[in-house]
Amino acid sequence: PEVLANKGPWGRPADLWSAGLVIFALSTRQKPFDIPNSPFDPKILYQAQEKQGFRVPSTKDQDLDELIEILTTLDPVLRYSR
């Protein structure tokens, strides 16, 4: 989110957020944000993220759910980044 908002510096927290979205998509077979019929545009993605927030549906694996939630925390200071 900080990359899309152009709020640097970026680094490990931004990479881990991206990894969290990939893990989310692979484990749930869903897109993390609902942007119907829209070409990829970072501004649209950022607006959708701000409006919709990020909800982690249950994957039926509590550890996986927690991992996705930790990696996709919007605030980079609170996001796991060790």
PDB file of C-alpha atoms in Angstrom:
ATOM      1  CA  PRO A   1       0.000   0.000   0.000  1.00  0.00           C
ATOM      2  CA  GLU A   2       2.832   2.407   0.714  1.00  0.00           C
ATOM      3  CA  VAL A   3       4.205   1.867  -2.799  1.00  0.00           C
ATOM      4  CA  LEU A   4       0.838   2.681  -4.379  1.00  0.00           C
ATOM      5  CA  ALA A   5       0.510   5.739  -2.139  1.00  0.00           C
ATOM      6  CA  ASN A   6       4.063   6.742  -3.088  1.00  0.00           C
ATOM      7  CA  LYS A   7       5.022   6.859   0.587  1.00  0.00           C
ATOM      8  CA  GLY A   8       8.610   5.609   0.755  1.00  0.00           C
ATOM      9  CA  PRO A   9      10.974   4.295   1.719  1.00  0.00           C
ATOM     10  CA  TRP A  10       9.974   0.879   0.515  1.00  0.00           C
ATOM     11  CA  GLY A  11      11.715  -2.370   1.127  1.00  0.00           C
ATOM     12  CA  ARG A  12      11.015  -5.528   3.023  1.00  0.00           C
ATOM     13  CA  PRO A  13       7.589  -4.451   4.398  1.00  0.00           C
ATOM     14  CA  ALA A  14       6.338  -3.695   0.864  1.00  0.00           C
ATOM     15  CA  ASP A  15       7.746  -6.981  -0.437  1.00  0.00           C
ATOM     16  CA  LEU A  16       6.056  -8.913   2.363  1.00  0.00           C
ATOM     17  CA  TRP A  17       2.718  -7.194   1.698  1.00  0.00           C
ATOM     18  CA  SER A  18       2.989  -8.278  -1.937  1.00  0.00           C
ATOM     19  CA  ALA A  19       3.865 -11.817  -0.858  1.00  0.00           C
ATOM     20  CA  GLY A  20       0.815 -11.790   1.420  1.00  0.00           C
ATOM     21  CA  LEU A  21      -1.418 -10.908  -1.535  1.00  0.00           C
ATOM     22  CA  VAL A  22       0.076 -13.731  -3.612  1.00  0.00           C
ATOM     23  CA  ILE A  23      -0.407 -16.212  -0.758  1.00  0.00           C
ATOM     24  CA  PHE A  24      -3.969 -14.925  -0.344  1.00  0.00           C
ATOM     25  CA  ALA A  25      -4.761 -15.407  -4.047  1.00  0.00           C
ATOM     26  CA  LEU A  26      -3.206 -18.876  -4.219  1.00  0.00           C
ATOM     27  CA  SER A  27      -4.833 -20.172  -1.045  1.00  0.00           C
ATOM     28  CA  THR A  28      -8.328 -18.730  -1.536  1.00  0.00           C
ATOM     29  CA  ARG A  29      -8.554 -18.616  -5.345  1.00  0.00           C
ATOM     30  CA  GLN A  30      -9.907 -15.084  -4.996  1.00  0.00           C
ATOM     31  CA  LYS A  31      -8.672 -11.638  -5.909  1.00  0.00           C
ATOM     32  CA  PRO A  32      -7.778  -9.598  -2.840  1.00  0.00           C
ATOM     33  CA  PHE A  33      -9.702  -6.560  -4.086  1.00  0.00           C
ATOM     34  CA  ASP A  34     -12.820  -6.497  -6.236  1.00  0.00           C
ATOM     35  CA  ILE A  35     -12.170  -4.220  -9.198  1.00  0.00           C
ATOM     36  CA  PRO A  36     -14.500  -5.511 -11.930  1.00  0.00           C
ATOM     37  CA  ASN A  37     -13.656  -4.914 -15.589  1.00  0.00           C
ATOM     38  CA  SER A  38     -10.839  -2.527 -14.810  1.00  0.00           C
ATOM     39  CA  PRO A  39      -7.438  -2.472 -16.482  1.00  0.00           C
ATOM     40  CA  PHE A  40      -4.559  -2.592 -14.028  1.00  0.00           C
ATOM     41  CA  ASP A  41      -4.035   0.880 -12.684  1.00  0.00           C
ATOM     42  CA  PRO A  42      -2.152   1.360  -9.404  1.00  0.00           C
ATOM     43  CA  LYS A  43      -4.312   4.350  -8.493  1.00  0.00           C
ATOM     44  CA  ILE A  44      -7.511   2.307  -8.870  1.00  0.00           C
ATOM     45  CA  LEU A  45      -5.991  -0.512  -6.807  1.00  0.00           C
ATOM     46  CA  TYR A  46      -4.957   1.914  -4.064  1.00  0.00           C
ATOM     47  CA  GLN A  47      -8.431   3.489  -3.993  1.00  0.00           C
ATOM     48  CA  ALA A  48     -10.060   0.050  -3.793  1.00  0.00           C
ATOM     49  CA  GLN A  49      -7.751  -0.939  -0.959  1.00  0.00           C
ATOM     50  CA  GLU A  50      -8.555   2.244   0.951  1.00  0.00           C
ATOM     51  CA  LYS A  51     -12.330   1.884   0.456  1.00  0.00           C
ATOM     52  CA  GLN A  52     -12.710  -1.872   0.833  1.00  0.00           C
ATOM     53  CA  GLY A  53     -10.030  -2.541   3.388  1.00  0.00           C
ATOM     54  CA  PHE A  54      -8.645  -6.019   3.344  1.00  0.00           C
ATOM     55  CA  ARG A  55     -10.661  -8.927   4.646  1.00  0.00           C
ATOM     56  CA  VAL A  56      -9.060 -12.337   4.951  1.00  0.00           C
ATOM     57  CA  PRO A  57     -11.612 -15.081   4.337  1.00  0.00           C
ATOM     58  CA  SER A  58     -11.048 -18.264   6.258  1.00  0.00           C
ATOM     59  CA  THR A  59      -8.853 -20.802   4.484  1.00  0.00           C
ATOM     60  CA  LYS A  60      -9.774 -23.406   7.129  1.00  0.00           C
ATOM     61  CA  ASP A  61      -6.164 -23.220   8.303  1.00  0.00           C
ATOM     62  CA  GLN A  62      -5.822 -20.868  11.254  1.00  0.00           C
ATOM     63  CA  ASP A  63      -2.042 -20.528  10.889  1.00  0.00           C
ATOM     64  CA  LEU A  64      -2.376 -19.603   7.216  1.00  0.00           C
ATOM     65  CA  ASP A  65      -5.134 -17.100   8.014  1.00  0.00           C
ATOM     66  CA  GLU A  66      -2.918 -15.465  10.638  1.00  0.00           C
ATOM     67  CA  LEU A  67       0.069 -15.358   8.278  1.00  0.00           C
ATOM     68  CA  ILE A  68      -1.978 -13.637   5.567  1.00  0.00           C
ATOM     69  CA  GLU A  69      -3.401 -11.184   8.089  1.00  0.00           C
ATOM     70  CA  ILE A  70       0.058 -10.325   9.453  1.00  0.00           C
ATOM     71  CA  LEU A  71       1.597  -9.883   5.993  1.00  0.00           C
ATOM     72  CA  THR A  72      -1.249  -7.753   4.651  1.00  0.00           C
ATOM     73  CA  THR A  73      -1.498  -5.306   7.537  1.00  0.00           C
ATOM     74  CA  LEU A  74      -1.872  -1.913   5.850  1.00  0.00           C
ATOM     75  CA  ASP A  75       0.402  -0.038   8.243  1.00  0.00           C
ATOM     76  CA  PRO A  76       4.007  -0.943   7.303  1.00  0.00           C
ATOM     77  CA  VAL A  77       5.171  -0.197  10.863  1.00  0.00           C
ATOM     78  CA  LEU A  78       2.814  -2.856  12.241  1.00  0.00           C
ATOM     79  CA  ARG A  79       3.442  -5.362   9.428  1.00  0.00           C
ATOM     80  CA  TYR A  80       5.719  -8.289  10.199  1.00  0.00           C
ATOM     81  CA  SER A  81       9.028  -7.592   8.482  1.00  0.00           C
ATOM     82  CA  ARG A  82      11.771  -9.599  10.140  1.00  0.00           C
TER      83      ARG A  82
END
